[in-house]
Amino acid sequence: MNPLSDNTISGAHARTTLTDTNNRQHFVGEPLQDIPTPGNSAQKHQVVVIGGGPAGSVAATRLAQAGVDVLVLEREQFPRFHIGESLLPNGNRILKEIGVWEKVAAAGFIEKRGAQFTLADRSRTVRNVFAQGWVKGLDMTYQVERARFDEILLRHADSCGAQVWEQCPVTKVTRTTNGWQIEANHAGQAQLINADWVIDASGRHCVMGRAMKLAKSALPYPGRMAVFNHFEHMQRDEGEQAGDVIVLRLEHAWFWAIPISPTVTSVGVVLQKNGGRAKDESWEQLFWRKVKESPFLTQALAQATPLGDYRIESDYSFSHETFAAERCLLVGDAASFIDPVFSSGVYLALESGLLAADQIAAALKKSPSPQRETKLYAAYTHSLKTQIGTMRQLIDAYYDNSACEVFMSPRPTLSLPQAINSVLAGSLKPGFPVRWRLWLFKQICKLQKKRPLVPPIAWQAPDEPVTTTESSVRH
């Protein structure tokens, strides 16, 4: 579904700064360092992008196309595995703007023209056909193998003039008078880089967020985990619906099924950590125990073959309070990741990468000004948080059983389904016609709790609850 990264994020960190006599800020607990002007021992770039995933690649491409000297530091060697294989149609616009759309379209990915939301026995199924949404032009996109998709974007950044270093983890960052000094290890060699601006696209590693001790917002979500694998020859729909993502709701969990090649499907289950896994239960056993709660999935996976180890992601929901500070902008999962249910992760990565690049490119054309930079930080954070907030309205509704009953029983009244459809296609800055319909949808969901307006769902009772006794990490 949406891109999830490897490392777990800990609790919020409050950021405290002091100001010296030269009006430079440093972090409490760290020595104030007088960093000299870069000499022969350090490279100098206008912008350094930490991370070469979709957010970082889009940002680097956009900056390079604007004539900015940009360096990408990617800790891994591409191609590499990554979860989060489902795109949203509104992301096509960004891929076209940076000139990579034709490369993506030529890669042979599965076309995605809709999303199916269903129950364990498929007694209710809602198919959102993107072309029928309120916002026109969001007809289709792709289900992608992230290893290939991400490499296409990173190589495109390189071809557009961005310098790309792979196998280059960042080991230290230090605030300087005019930007940042970055220490990295490139293919075993220590490197020192000075940058006017930094874009943190490091995913949940949150390299810059941690370095600046940026506070994180408390999200009203329980700890959740996802267990997933790729399967060969899962039974799938035929025709136009063959490329749909299927989201299957249980009472206390949900599954995704994403076709990523003609024969391979990504399948995962998301559930709460508390009460999710027995002490001696393997990830594979947990996965199949939850599959058995759905007659549909049991049949669809009966002849399927898993293609690797069962993997785990956990505690992935978080958000920084601000997405920009100190000549650094956070993009993609480094800024925030809410939930994978509606596949918004890659879209928000693309959108934030483009927005961050445009903000920095504009700032580089003007003389440095703390006042302008402060306004830039606020504008960037506001724009991204507004879009995240739009998607959160539907995420919160889907996890609430009463609201989910409304979601799974669409009525044509006042074009509410078309408005929701557009949001699910990635239209996260909607105009008033969609906004008031979302507001009305929320009010109907609230009424459903008190007096059912649509038929309630007879949720299937789950297996006997068990207790998770260890912290979940990627397996």
CSV table of C-alpha atoms in Angstrom, one decimal:
chain,number,residue,atom,x,y,z
A,1,MET,CA,0.0,0.0,0.0
A,2,ASN,CA,1.6,3.1,1.1
A,3,PRO,CA,5.4,3.2,1.5
A,4,LEU,CA,6.6,2.0,4.9
A,5,SER,CA,10.2,2.1,6.0
A,6,ASP,CA,12.6,0.0,8.1
A,7,ASN,CA,13.1,1.8,11.3
A,8,THR,CA,10.6,2.4,14.2
A,9,ILE,CA,10.1,5.9,15.4
A,10,SER,CA,10.3,6.6,19.1
A,11,GLY,CA,8.4,9.2,21.1
A,12,ALA,CA,8.4,12.9,20.5
A,13,HIS,CA,11.5,15.1,21.1
A,14,ALA,CA,11.2,18.7,22.2
A,15,ARG,CA,13.6,21.0,20.5
A,16,THR,CA,15.5,23.6,22.5
A,17,THR,CA,17.9,26.1,21.1
A,18,LEU,CA,20.2,28.8,22.3
A,19,THR,CA,21.5,31.8,20.4
A,20,ASP,CA,25.2,33.0,20.6
A,21,THR,CA,26.5,36.5,20.1
A,22,ASN,CA,26.6,36.1,16.3
A,23,ASN,CA,22.9,35.2,16.3
A,24,ARG,CA,23.6,31.6,15.4
A,25,GLN,CA,21.5,28.8,16.9
A,26,HIS,CA,22.8,25.5,18.2
A,27,PHE,CA,21.1,22.6,20.0
A,28,VAL,CA,21.3,22.4,23.7
A,29,GLY,CA,23.6,19.5,24.8
A,30,GLU,CA,25.8,19.9,21.7
A,31,PRO,CA,28.9,22.0,21.5
A,32,LEU,CA,28.7,25.2,19.4
A,33,GLN,CA,31.0,24.6,16.5
A,34,ASP,CA,32.6,27.3,14.4
A,35,ILE,CA,32.5,25.7,10.9
A,36,PRO,CA,34.8,27.4,8.4
A,37,THR,CA,34.0,28.2,4.9
A,38,PRO,CA,34.3,25.0,2.8
A,39,GLY,CA,37.9,24.4,1.6
A,40,ASN,CA,39.6,21.6,-0.2
A,41,SER,CA,38.4,19.1,2.4
A,42,ALA,CA,34.7,19.5,1.8
A,43,GLN,CA,32.4,19.5,-1.2
A,44,LYS,CA,29.9,22.4,-1.6
A,45,HIS,CA,26.4,22.0,-3.0
A,46,GLN,CA,23.4,24.3,-2.9
A,47,VAL,CA,21.1,21.5,-1.8
A,48,VAL,CA,21.7,18.0,-0.4
A,49,VAL,CA,18.9,15.5,-0.5
A,50,ILE,CA,19.2,12.7,2.1
A,51,GLY,CA,17.4,9.7,0.6
A,52,GLY,CA,16.7,8.6,-2.9
A,53,GLY,CA,13.1,7.2,-2.6
A,54,PRO,CA,10.2,8.8,-4.5
A,55,ALA,CA,10.2,12.0,-2.4
A,56,GLY,CA,13.9,12.5,-2.7
A,57,SER,CA,14.1,11.7,-6.4
A,58,VAL,CA,11.3,14.1,-7.3
A,59,ALA,CA,12.9,16.9,-5.3
A,60,ALA,CA,16.3,16.3,-6.8
A,61,THR,CA,14.9,16.1,-10.3
A,62,ARG,CA,12.9,19.3,-9.9
A,63,LEU,CA,15.9,21.2,-8.5
A,64,ALA,CA,18.3,20.0,-11.2
A,65,GLN,CA,15.8,21.0,-13.9
A,66,ALA,CA,15.8,24.5,-12.3
A,67,GLY,CA,19.6,24.7,-12.5
A,68,VAL,CA,20.3,24.0,-8.9
A,69,ASP,CA,23.4,22.2,-7.8
A,70,VAL,CA,21.9,19.2,-6.0
A,71,LEU,CA,23.5,16.0,-4.5
A,72,VAL,CA,21.4,12.9,-3.4
A,73,LEU,CA,22.8,10.7,-0.6
A,74,GLU,CA,21.1,7.3,-0.7
A,75,ARG,CA,22.1,4.8,2.0
A,76,GLU,CA,21.3,1.7,-0.2
A,77,GLN,CA,22.1,0.4,-3.6
A,78,PHE,CA,19.2,0.6,-6.0
A,79,PRO,CA,17.2,-1.5,-6.9
A,80,ARG,CA,16.1,-2.5,-3.4
A,81,PHE,CA,12.9,-3.9,-1.9
A,82,HIS,CA,10.3,-1.5,-0.6
A,83,ILE,CA,6.6,-2.0,0.4
A,84,GLY,CA,4.0,0.5,-0.7
A,85,GLU,CA,3.1,-0.6,-4.3
A,86,SER,CA,-0.1,1.3,-5.0
A,87,LEU,CA,-0.1,4.8,-6.6
A,88,LEU,CA,-2.9,7.4,-6.7
A,89,PRO,CA,-4.0,9.0,-10.0
A,90,ASN,CA,-3.3,12.5,-8.9
A,91,GLY,CA,0.4,11.6,-8.6
A,92,ASN,CA,0.5,11.2,-12.4
A,93,ARG,CA,0.5,15.0,-12.7
A,94,ILE,CA,3.8,15.2,-10.8
A,95,LEU,CA,5.5,12.4,-12.7
A,96,LYS,CA,4.5,14.3,-15.9
A,97,GLU,CA,5.8,17.6,-14.6
A,98,ILE,CA,9.3,16.2,-14.0
A,99,GLY,CA,9.3,14.4,-17.3
A,100,VAL,CA,9.4,10.8,-16.0
A,101,TRP,CA,5.9,9.7,-16.8
A,102,GLU,CA,6.7,8.1,-20.2
A,103,LYS,CA,9.4,6.0,-18.5
A,104,VAL,CA,7.0,4.8,-15.9
A,105,ALA,CA,4.3,4.1,-18.5
A,106,ALA,CA,6.7,2.1,-20.6
A,107,ALA,CA,7.8,-0.1,-17.6
A,108,GLY,CA,4.9,-2.5,-18.0
A,109,PHE,CA,3.3,-1.9,-14.6
A,110,ILE,CA,-0.3,-3.0,-13.9
A,111,GLU,CA,-2.9,-0.4,-14.7
A,112,LYS,CA,-5.0,0.7,-11.7
A,113,ARG,CA,-8.4,2.1,-12.5
A,114,GLY,CA,-10.2,1.6,-9.3
A,115,ALA,CA,-10.2,0.4,-5.7
A,116,GLN,CA,-12.4,-2.2,-4.1
A,117,PHE,CA,-13.4,-2.1,-0.5
A,118,THR,CA,-15.0,-5.3,0.7
A,119,LEU,CA,-15.8,-7.4,3.8
A,120,ALA,CA,-14.5,-10.8,4.8
A,121,ASP,CA,-17.2,-12.7,2.9
A,122,ARG,CA,-17.6,-10.0,0.2
A,123,SER,CA,-21.2,-9.6,1.3
A,124,ARG,CA,-20.7,-5.9,0.7
A,125,THR,CA,-18.3,-4.5,-1.9
A,126,VAL,CA,-17.8,-0.9,-2.9
A,127,ARG,CA,-15.8,-0.3,-6.1
A,128,ASN,CA,-14.5,3.2,-6.6
A,129,VAL,CA,-13.9,3.8,-10.3
A,130,PHE,CA,-11.6,6.8,-10.4
A,131,ALA,CA,-13.0,8.1,-13.7
A,132,GLN,CA,-16.4,8.6,-11.9
A,133,GLY,CA,-15.0,10.9,-9.3
A,134,TRP,CA,-16.0,14.6,-8.8
A,135,VAL,CA,-12.6,15.8,-10.0
A,136,LYS,CA,-12.1,14.9,-13.7
A,137,GLY,CA,-8.9,13.7,-15.3
A,138,LEU,CA,-7.9,11.3,-12.5
A,139,ASP,CA,-8.9,8.1,-14.4
A,140,MET,CA,-6.0,5.7,-13.8
A,141,THR,CA,-2.5,5.1,-12.5
A,142,TYR,CA,-0.3,2.1,-11.8
A,143,GLN,CA,0.4,-0.7,-9.3
A,144,VAL,CA,4.2,-0.8,-9.2
A,145,GLU,CA,7.0,-3.0,-8.1
A,146,ARG,CA,8.7,-0.5,-5.9
A,147,ALA,CA,12.2,-1.7,-6.6
A,148,ARG,CA,11.8,-0.9,-10.3
A,149,PHE,CA,9.6,2.2,-9.8
A,150,ASP,CA,12.0,3.8,-7.3
A,151,GLU,CA,15.0,3.1,-9.5
A,152,ILE,CA,13.3,4.6,-12.5
A,153,LEU,CA,12.8,7.9,-10.5
A,154,LEU,CA,16.3,7.9,-9.1
A,155,ARG,CA,18.0,7.3,-12.5
A,156,HIS,CA,15.8,10.0,-14.0
A,157,ALA,CA,17.1,12.4,-11.3
A,158,ASP,CA,20.6,11.5,-12.3
A,159,SER,CA,19.8,12.0,-16.0
A,160,CYS,CA,18.4,15.4,-15.3
A,161,GLY,CA,21.7,16.6,-13.7
A,162,ALA,CA,21.4,15.7,-10.0
A,163,GLN,CA,24.5,14.0,-8.6
A,164,VAL,CA,23.6,10.7,-7.0
A,165,TRP,CA,25.6,8.8,-4.5
A,166,GLU,CA,24.3,5.3,-3.5
A,167,GLN,CA,25.6,3.2,-0.6
A,168,CYS,CA,26.1,6.5,1.2
A,169,PRO,CA,24.6,6.6,4.7
A,170,VAL,CA,24.8,9.9,6.5
A,171,THR,CA,26.7,9.7,9.8
A,172,LYS,CA,26.5,13.2,11.2
A,173,VAL,CA,24.9,16.6,10.4
A,174,THR,CA,26.0,19.9,11.9
A,175,ARG,CA,24.3,23.3,11.6
A,176,THR,CA,26.6,26.0,10.2
A,177,THR,CA,26.3,29.7,9.8
A,178,ASN,CA,25.0,29.4,6.2
A,179,GLY,CA,23.5,25.9,6.1
A,180,TRP,CA,24.5,22.4,7.1
A,181,GLN,CA,27.7,20.3,7.1
A,182,ILE,CA,27.0,16.7,6.4
A,183,GLU,CA,29.3,13.7,7.1
A,184,ALA,CA,28.6,10.6,5.1
A,185,ASN,CA,30.3,7.3,4.1
A,186,HIS,CA,30.3,6.8,0.4
A,187,ALA,CA,31.2,3.3,-0.6
A,188,GLY,CA,33.5,3.0,2.4
A,189,GLN,CA,35.1,6.5,2.0
A,190,ALA,CA,34.4,9.3,4.5
A,191,GLN,CA,32.9,12.4,2.8
A,192,LEU,CA,32.4,16.0,4.1
A,193,ILE,CA,29.7,18.0,2.3
A,194,ASN,CA,28.5,21.6,2.9
A,195,ALA,CA,25.0,22.6,1.8
A,196,ASP,CA,23.0,25.8,1.8
A,197,TRP,CA,19.8,23.7,2.2
A,198,VAL,CA,18.9,20.1,3.1
A,199,ILE,CA,15.9,18.1,2.1
A,200,ASP,CA,15.3,15.1,4.5
A,201,ALA,CA,13.9,12.3,2.4
A,202,SER,CA,15.3,9.6,4.6
A,203,GLY,CA,11.9,8.0,5.4
A,204,ARG,CA,11.4,6.9,9.0
A,205,HIS,CA,15.1,7.1,9.6
A,206,CYS,CA,14.2,10.8,10.1
A,207,VAL,CA,17.9,11.9,9.9
A,208,MET,CA,17.3,15.6,10.1
A,209,GLY,CA,14.2,15.5,12.3
A,210,ARG,CA,16.2,13.6,14.9
A,211,ALA,CA,19.3,15.9,14.5
A,212,MET,CA,17.1,19.0,15.1
A,213,LYS,CA,15.1,17.2,17.8
A,214,LEU,CA,11.9,18.3,16.1
A,215,ALA,CA,8.8,17.6,18.2
A,216,LYS,CA,6.3,15.0,17.0
A,217,SER,CA,2.6,15.3,17.2
A,218,ALA,CA,0.6,12.8,19.3
A,219,LEU,CA,-1.7,10.9,16.9
A,220,PRO,CA,-4.8,9.3,18.3
A,221,TYR,CA,-4.0,5.9,16.9
A,222,PRO,CA,-3.2,2.6,18.7
A,223,GLY,CA,0.1,0.9,17.8
A,224,ARG,CA,-0.4,-1.1,14.6
A,225,MET,CA,1.6,-3.6,12.7
A,226,ALA,CA,1.5,-5.0,9.1
A,227,VAL,CA,2.5,-8.5,8.2
A,228,PHE,CA,2.9,-9.1,4.4
A,229,ASN,CA,4.4,-11.1,1.6
A,230,HIS,CA,4.3,-11.4,-2.2
A,231,PHE,CA,2.3,-14.3,-3.6
A,232,GLU,CA,2.5,-16.0,-7.0
A,233,HIS,CA,-0.8,-17.0,-8.7
A,234,MET,CA,-3.3,-15.6,-6.2
A,235,GLN,CA,-6.8,-15.8,-7.7
A,236,ARG,CA,-7.7,-12.4,-9.0
A,237,ASP,CA,-10.5,-10.6,-10.8
A,238,GLU,CA,-10.4,-10.4,-14.6
A,239,GLY,CA,-10.9,-7.6,-17.1
A,240,GLU,CA,-10.6,-4.0,-16.1
A,241,GLN,CA,-11.0,-4.9,-12.4
A,242,ALA,CA,-7.9,-7.1,-12.5
A,243,GLY,CA,-5.7,-4.1,-11.6
A,244,ASP,CA,-7.8,-2.9,-8.6
A,245,VAL,CA,-6.4,-2.8,-5.2
A,246,ILE,CA,-8.6,-4.8,-2.8
A,247,VAL,CA,-9.0,-3.6,0.8
A,248,LEU,CA,-10.8,-6.2,2.9
A,249,ARG,CA,-12.1,-5.1,6.3
A,250,LEU,CA,-12.4,-7.4,9.3
A,251,GLU,CA,-13.7,-6.1,12.6
A,252,HIS,CA,-10.3,-5.5,14.2
A,253,ALA,CA,-8.0,-5.7,11.1
A,254,TRP,CA,-7.9,-5.3,7.4
A,255,PHE,CA,-6.1,-6.8,4.4
A,256,TRP,CA,-4.7,-5.4,1.2
A,257,ALA,CA,-4.2,-7.2,-2.1
A,258,ILE,CA,-2.3,-5.4,-4.8
A,259,PRO,CA,-1.5,-6.9,-8.2
A,260,ILE,CA,2.1,-5.9,-9.0
A,261,SER,CA,2.7,-8.1,-12.0
A,262,PRO,CA,0.7,-10.4,-14.2
A,263,THR,CA,1.2,-13.3,-11.7
A,264,VAL,CA,2.4,-11.6,-8.4
A,265,THR,CA,0.2,-10.0,-5.8
A,266,SER,CA,1.3,-8.1,-2.6
A,267,VAL,CA,-0.9,-9.2,0.3
A,268,GLY,CA,-0.7,-7.9,3.8
A,269,VAL,CA,-2.7,-7.7,7.0
A,270,VAL,CA,-2.8,-4.6,9.3
A,271,LEU,CA,-3.9,-5.1,13.0
A,272,GLN,CA,-3.3,-3.7,16.4
A,273,LYS,CA,-0.1,-4.9,18.1
A,274,ASN,CA,-1.9,-5.3,21.4
A,275,GLY,CA,-3.8,-8.5,21.0
A,276,GLY,CA,-2.3,-9.3,17.6
A,277,ARG,CA,0.3,-12.0,18.0
A,278,ALA,CA,0.7,-14.9,20.4
A,279,LYS,CA,4.0,-15.4,22.3
A,280,ASP,CA,5.2,-18.3,20.2
A,281,GLU,CA,3.3,-17.5,17.0
A,282,SER,CA,5.4,-16.8,13.9
A,283,TRP,CA,4.6,-14.0,11.5
A,284,GLU,CA,3.5,-16.6,9.0
A,285,GLN,CA,1.2,-18.3,11.4
A,286,LEU,CA,-0.3,-14.9,12.4
A,287,PHE,CA,-0.8,-14.0,8.7
A,288,TRP,CA,-2.7,-17.3,7.9
A,289,ARG,CA,-4.7,-17.2,11.1
A,290,LYS,CA,-6.1,-13.8,10.0
A,291,VAL,CA,-6.6,-15.1,6.4
A,292,LYS,CA,-8.9,-17.8,7.8
A,293,GLU,CA,-11.3,-15.1,9.1
A,294,SER,CA,-12.2,-14.3,5.4
A,295,PRO,CA,-13.7,-17.1,3.2
A,296,PHE,CA,-12.9,-14.9,0.2
A,297,LEU,CA,-9.2,-14.6,1.0
A,298,THR,CA,-9.0,-18.3,2.1
A,299,GLN,CA,-10.2,-19.3,-1.4
A,300,ALA,CA,-8.2,-16.7,-3.3
A,301,LEU,CA,-4.9,-17.7,-1.7
A,302,ALA,CA,-5.6,-21.5,-1.7
A,303,GLN,CA,-3.3,-22.2,-4.7
A,304,ALA,CA,-0.9,-19.2,-4.2
A,305,THR,CA,2.8,-19.6,-3.4
A,306,PRO,CA,4.6,-17.1,-1.1
A,307,LEU,CA,7.8,-15.7,-2.7
A,308,GLY,CA,9.8,-14.9,0.4
A,309,ASP,CA,9.9,-14.4,4.1
A,310,TYR,CA,6.9,-12.8,5.8
A,311,ARG,CA,7.9,-9.3,6.7
A,312,ILE,CA,6.7,-7.0,9.5
A,313,GLU,CA,6.3,-3.2,9.9
A,314,SER,CA,5.1,-1.7,13.1
A,315,ASP,CA,4.5,1.6,15.0
A,316,TYR,CA,4.5,3.5,11.7
A,317,SER,CA,2.0,6.3,12.4
A,318,PHE,CA,3.7,9.6,13.3
A,319,SER,CA,3.9,13.2,12.3
A,320,HIS,CA,6.3,16.0,13.1
A,321,GLU,CA,4.7,19.2,14.3
A,322,THR,CA,6.6,21.2,11.7
A,323,PHE,CA,8.0,20.0,8.4
A,324,ALA,CA,10.6,22.7,7.9
A,325,ALA,CA,13.2,24.6,10.0
A,326,GLU,CA,16.8,25.7,9.9
A,327,ARG,CA,17.1,25.6,6.1
A,328,CYS,CA,15.8,22.0,6.1
A,329,LEU,CA,12.6,20.7,4.7
A,330,LEU,CA,11.2,17.2,5.5
A,331,VAL,CA,9.5,15.3,2.7
A,332,GLY,CA,7.6,12.0,2.4
A,333,ASP,CA,7.8,9.6,5.4
A,334,ALA,CA,10.5,11.8,7.0
A,335,ALA,CA,7.8,14.4,7.6
A,336,SER,CA,4.8,12.2,8.4
A,337,PHE,CA,3.2,8.8,7.8
A,338,ILE,CA,-0.4,8.3,8.9
A,339,ASP,CA,-1.7,5.0,7.6
A,340,PRO,CA,-1.4,2.8,4.5
A,341,VAL,CA,-5.1,2.0,4.1
A,342,PHE,CA,-5.8,4.4,1.2
A,343,SER,CA,-2.4,4.2,-0.5
A,344,SER,CA,-1.6,7.9,0.1
A,345,GLY,CA,2.0,7.4,1.0
A,346,VAL,CA,3.7,7.5,-2.4
A,347,TYR,CA,1.4,10.4,-3.5
A,348,LEU,CA,2.3,12.5,-0.5
A,349,ALA,CA,6.0,11.7,-1.1
A,350,LEU,CA,5.8,12.9,-4.7
A,351,GLU,CA,3.8,16.0,-3.7
A,352,SER,CA,6.0,17.0,-0.8
A,353,GLY,CA,9.2,16.4,-2.9
A,354,LEU,CA,7.9,18.7,-5.7
A,355,LEU,CA,6.7,21.4,-3.2
A,356,ALA,CA,9.9,21.4,-1.2
A,357,ALA,CA,12.0,21.7,-4.3
A,358,ASP,CA,10.0,24.6,-5.6
A,359,GLN,CA,10.2,26.4,-2.3
A,360,ILE,CA,14.0,26.0,-2.1
A,361,ALA,CA,14.5,26.9,-5.7
A,362,ALA,CA,12.6,30.2,-5.2
A,363,ALA,CA,14.5,30.9,-2.0
A,364,LEU,CA,17.9,30.5,-3.7
A,365,LYS,CA,17.0,33.2,-6.2
A,366,LYS,CA,16.8,35.8,-3.4
A,367,SER,CA,19.2,37.0,-0.9
A,368,PRO,CA,19.1,35.1,2.4
A,369,SER,CA,16.4,36.5,4.8
A,370,PRO,CA,15.4,34.9,8.1
A,371,GLN,CA,12.0,36.5,7.8
A,372,ARG,CA,11.4,35.0,4.3
A,373,GLU,CA,12.7,31.6,5.4
A,374,THR,CA,10.3,31.6,8.4
A,375,LYS,CA,7.4,32.3,6.0
A,376,LEU,CA,8.6,29.5,3.7
A,377,TYR,CA,8.7,27.0,6.6
A,378,ALA,CA,5.1,27.9,7.6
A,379,ALA,CA,3.7,27.8,4.1
A,380,TYR,CA,5.3,24.5,3.3
A,381,THR,CA,4.1,22.9,6.5
A,382,HIS,CA,0.6,24.3,6.1
A,383,SER,CA,0.3,23.0,2.5
A,384,LEU,CA,1.4,19.5,3.4
A,385,LYS,CA,-0.6,19.2,6.6
A,386,THR,CA,-3.7,20.4,4.8
A,387,GLN,CA,-3.4,17.5,2.4
A,388,ILE,CA,-2.6,15.0,5.1
A,389,GLY,CA,-5.6,16.2,7.1
A,390,THR,CA,-7.9,15.7,4.1
A,391,MET,CA,-6.9,12.0,3.8
A,392,ARG,CA,-7.1,11.6,7.6
A,393,GLN,CA,-10.8,12.3,7.6
A,394,LEU,CA,-11.4,9.1,5.5
A,395,ILE,CA,-8.7,7.1,7.4
A,396,ASP,CA,-10.4,7.8,10.7
A,397,ALA,CA,-13.8,6.9,9.3
A,398,TYR,CA,-12.6,3.6,7.9
A,399,TYR,CA,-11.2,2.4,11.3
A,400,ASP,CA,-14.4,3.4,13.1
A,401,ASN,CA,-16.9,0.5,12.8
A,402,SER,CA,-20.0,2.7,12.6
A,403,ALA,CA,-18.4,5.1,10.1
A,404,CYS,CA,-17.2,2.1,8.1
A,405,GLU,CA,-20.8,1.0,7.8
A,406,VAL,CA,-21.6,4.3,6.1
A,407,PHE,CA,-18.5,4.0,3.9
A,408,MET,CA,-19.5,0.5,2.8
A,409,SER,CA,-23.1,1.6,2.0
A,410,PRO,CA,-22.8,4.5,-0.4
A,411,ARG,CA,-25.9,6.3,-1.5
A,412,PRO,CA,-26.1,8.6,-4.6
A,413,THR,CA,-27.5,11.5,-2.4
A,414,LEU,CA,-25.8,14.8,-3.2
A,415,SER,CA,-23.0,13.1,-5.1
A,416,LEU,CA,-21.2,12.0,-1.8
A,417,PRO,CA,-19.6,8.9,-3.4
A,418,GLN,CA,-18.1,11.0,-6.2
A,419,ALA,CA,-16.6,13.4,-3.7
A,420,ILE,CA,-15.1,10.6,-1.6
A,421,ASN,CA,-13.9,9.0,-4.9
A,422,SER,CA,-11.9,12.1,-5.8
A,423,VAL,CA,-10.2,12.1,-2.4
A,424,LEU,CA,-9.3,8.5,-2.8
A,425,ALA,CA,-7.8,9.3,-6.2
A,426,GLY,CA,-5.4,11.8,-4.4
A,427,SER,CA,-7.3,15.1,-4.8
A,428,LEU,CA,-6.2,16.3,-1.3
A,429,LYS,CA,-6.6,20.0,-1.9
A,430,PRO,CA,-10.3,19.9,-3.0
A,431,GLY,CA,-12.5,22.8,-3.7
A,432,PHE,CA,-15.6,23.8,-1.8
A,433,PRO,CA,-17.9,21.3,-3.7
A,434,VAL,CA,-15.9,18.4,-2.3
A,435,ARG,CA,-15.1,19.9,1.1
A,436,TRP,CA,-18.7,20.4,2.1
A,437,ARG,CA,-19.6,16.9,1.0
A,438,LEU,CA,-16.8,15.5,3.1
A,439,TRP,CA,-18.1,17.5,6.0
A,440,LEU,CA,-21.6,16.0,5.4
A,441,PHE,CA,-20.2,12.5,5.2
A,442,LYS,CA,-18.6,13.0,8.7
A,443,GLN,CA,-21.9,14.2,10.1
A,444,ILE,CA,-23.7,11.1,8.7
A,445,CYS,CA,-21.0,8.9,10.3
A,446,LYS,CA,-21.6,10.5,13.7
A,447,LEU,CA,-25.4,9.9,13.4
A,448,GLN,CA,-24.8,6.3,12.5
A,449,LYS,CA,-23.4,5.7,16.0
A,450,LYS,CA,-26.6,7.0,17.6
A,451,ARG,CA,-29.3,6.0,15.2
A,452,PRO,CA,-28.3,3.7,12.3
A,453,LEU,CA,-29.0,5.3,8.9
A,454,VAL,CA,-27.6,2.4,6.9
A,455,PRO,CA,-27.7,-1.4,7.7
A,456,PRO,CA,-25.2,-2.3,10.4
A,457,ILE,CA,-22.5,-4.9,9.6
A,458,ALA,CA,-22.5,-8.2,11.4
A,459,TRP,CA,-18.8,-8.3,12.0
A,460,GLN,CA,-17.3,-11.8,12.1
A,461,ALA,CA,-16.0,-12.6,15.5
A,462,PRO,CA,-12.2,-12.9,15.5
A,463,ASP,CA,-10.1,-15.7,17.0
A,464,GLU,CA,-9.5,-15.6,20.7
A,465,PRO,CA,-7.4,-12.5,21.5
A,466,VAL,CA,-3.8,-13.1,22.2
A,467,THR,CA,-1.1,-10.8,23.6
A,468,THR,CA,1.9,-9.4,21.9
A,469,THR,CA,4.9,-9.9,24.2
A,470,GLU,CA,7.7,-8.4,22.1
A,471,SER,CA,8.4,-5.3,20.1
A,472,SER,CA,7.8,-5.8,16.4
A,473,VAL,CA,10.6,-5.3,14.0
A,474,ARG,CA,11.1,-6.0,10.4
A,475,HIS,CA,11.7,-9.7,10.0
